[in-house]
Amino acid sequence: MRKLILLVLLPLGCPVLGAEQAIELNADCPPGFELSAGHCELRSLYQMYPSLQEAGVGGLKTGLPAYRDGFTPQQTDLGRYLFFDPVMSRDGSISCASCHHPDKGFSDGRGRSVGIHDAVLPRSAPTLWNVAFLNSFFWDGRASTLEEQMQGPLYDTHEMGGDPQWLLATLNGIEAYRALFAQAFPADFTNDAAQIRLDQIYTALAAFQVSLVSLNSRYDQYAHGYANALTEPEKEGLNIFRSFVARCAECHTPPLFTNQQLAVIGTPEPVGMPFDVGAEPVLKEPSQRGAFKVPSLRNIELTAPYMHSGRFATLREAAAFYTGGRGHAVPEGEELKIHWHIWEPNLSEVELDRLVDFLRTLTDESFKPETPSRLPSGMRPVHDDIALAGEIQDGATNNE
């Protein structure tokens, strides 16, 4: 039965890896991590600075929040293969990287993501950069760990379409993956009868995702003391961002540029889409109707369109929304508890331009991982290669 499953999943003529082509997992830690007692530990200049609790609201030299590390190099590299492998989806059509494309800020360039059978999903795909530092996941914050979060897309009927039993049967039926799991979890594979387990799959995927660290942008160089890292217009934008007038930094708090909280800001939906209630059903709290997680602004210029449903096509449009007045876009009939930070800054056109200039200094892909040239399943890595101009039609440009 397992061989039958593989014949369905593997494209015609796609070679299965033989012994002579065996993949060896990387024994080195990913960039930004140091091997210590067999495990990879994060290294960043921000670790020298006091924590956010001690330093106020995100000063330039504010330390990092709690984070995850401590995976082995082999576990991280195994997660990389799983992440890019379409064998993880029921019909072999998409991979994790289809919605979290490394060239699109680990998002997908769509207003709403697309799963198997071209199913259009309710919300956009958040970036995966710096997820090692986050304490909740999904736009409505309903998952508290990466392991919990990843089971959503893996097993959702409209996303990757799998289920735990099918996933185990599929991966255990691929000899190359059994060999790689033995490299990554040697203590669990002491005999030929050992099987790949779900917790190992989740650990490997989590290990890869926490390696996606972006903390070396031009802004970071400026924060660490290199004054010429930013231009004068960009410095003006930083000052506006941190000002009590714009109040951007109160929610998008450095160094992650998110305070990791839920906020009701009254973002309009794309034309024709029903109102998204956000975190209200998750928390069973009416005051959180229309609440969504404050996203990180790291690599924000790469992740258009913006907001949970891709309502705004450009950074300039997204920035202008906040100066339109408190609750100005709330649909008729909705009584939302707009976050108290949202008010009427009345920023000028020039100030909005400077804000966008600054936001672009948060781009840093220096630790972007390499897409595998071949996969243990024998399939080809799948990316969603639809041109950005076509992607935004999912809703971002349907402005009223």
mmCIF file of N, CA, C and O in Angstrom, residues 33 83 102 160 233 283 304 324 329 380 400:
data_model
loop_
_atom_site.group_PDB
_atom_site.id
_atom_site.type_symbol
_atom_site.label_atom_id
_atom_site.label_comp_id
_atom_site.label_asym_id
_atom_site.label_seq_id
_atom_site.Cartn_x
_atom_site.Cartn_y
_atom_site.Cartn_z
ATOM 1 N N PHE A 33 23.964 31.002 14.015
ATOM 2 C CA PHE A 33 23.927 30.056 15.120
ATOM 3 C C PHE A 33 25.308 29.443 15.316
ATOM 4 O O PHE A 33 26.074 29.303 14.359
ATOM 5 N N PHE A 83 10.295 21.071 4.380
ATOM 6 C CA PHE A 83 9.643 22.351 4.102
ATOM 7 C C PHE A 83 9.432 22.564 2.610
ATOM 8 O O PHE A 83 8.411 23.102 2.181
ATOM 9 N N PRO A 102 10.699 31.640 -0.012
ATOM 10 C CA PRO A 102 11.872 32.383 0.481
ATOM 11 C C PRO A 102 12.161 33.660 -0.294
ATOM 12 O O PRO A 102 12.762 34.591 0.255
ATOM 13 N N MET A 160 -3.090 21.651 2.829
ATOM 14 C CA MET A 160 -2.242 20.583 2.303
ATOM 15 C C MET A 160 -2.964 19.238 2.278
ATOM 16 O O MET A 160 -2.481 18.291 1.654
ATOM 17 N N PRO A 233 16.797 60.915 4.780
ATOM 18 C CA PRO A 233 15.352 60.673 4.698
ATOM 19 C C PRO A 233 14.915 59.455 5.507
ATOM 20 O O PRO A 233 13.833 59.453 6.110
ATOM 21 N N LEU A 283 -10.893 33.658 21.285
ATOM 22 C CA LEU A 283 -10.856 34.093 22.684
ATOM 23 C C LEU A 283 -12.233 34.108 23.343
ATOM 24 O O LEU A 283 -12.327 34.281 24.564
ATOM 25 N N ALA A 304 4.274 42.181 0.283
ATOM 26 C CA ALA A 304 3.012 42.725 -0.226
ATOM 27 C C ALA A 304 2.165 41.601 -0.822
ATOM 28 O O ALA A 304 2.706 40.615 -1.324
ATOM 29 N N GLY A 324 -5.844 57.927 8.273
ATOM 30 C CA GLY A 324 -7.170 58.240 7.758
ATOM 31 C C GLY A 324 -8.189 58.557 8.830
ATOM 32 O O GLY A 324 -9.321 58.923 8.510
ATOM 33 N N ALA A 329 -12.676 53.172 8.502
ATOM 34 C CA ALA A 329 -13.007 52.148 7.514
ATOM 35 C C ALA A 329 -13.868 51.030 8.088
ATOM 36 O O ALA A 329 -14.085 50.021 7.413
ATOM 37 N N ARG A 380 10.266 17.342 -7.371
ATOM 38 C CA ARG A 380 10.940 18.627 -7.544
ATOM 39 C C ARG A 380 10.403 19.623 -6.529
ATOM 40 O O ARG A 380 9.206 19.619 -6.215
ATOM 41 N N GLU A 400 -11.904 50.351 -2.778
ATOM 42 C CA GLU A 400 -13.110 51.141 -3.020
ATOM 43 C C GLU A 400 -12.720 52.588 -3.286
ATOM 44 O O GLU A 400 -11.715 53.067 -2.832
#
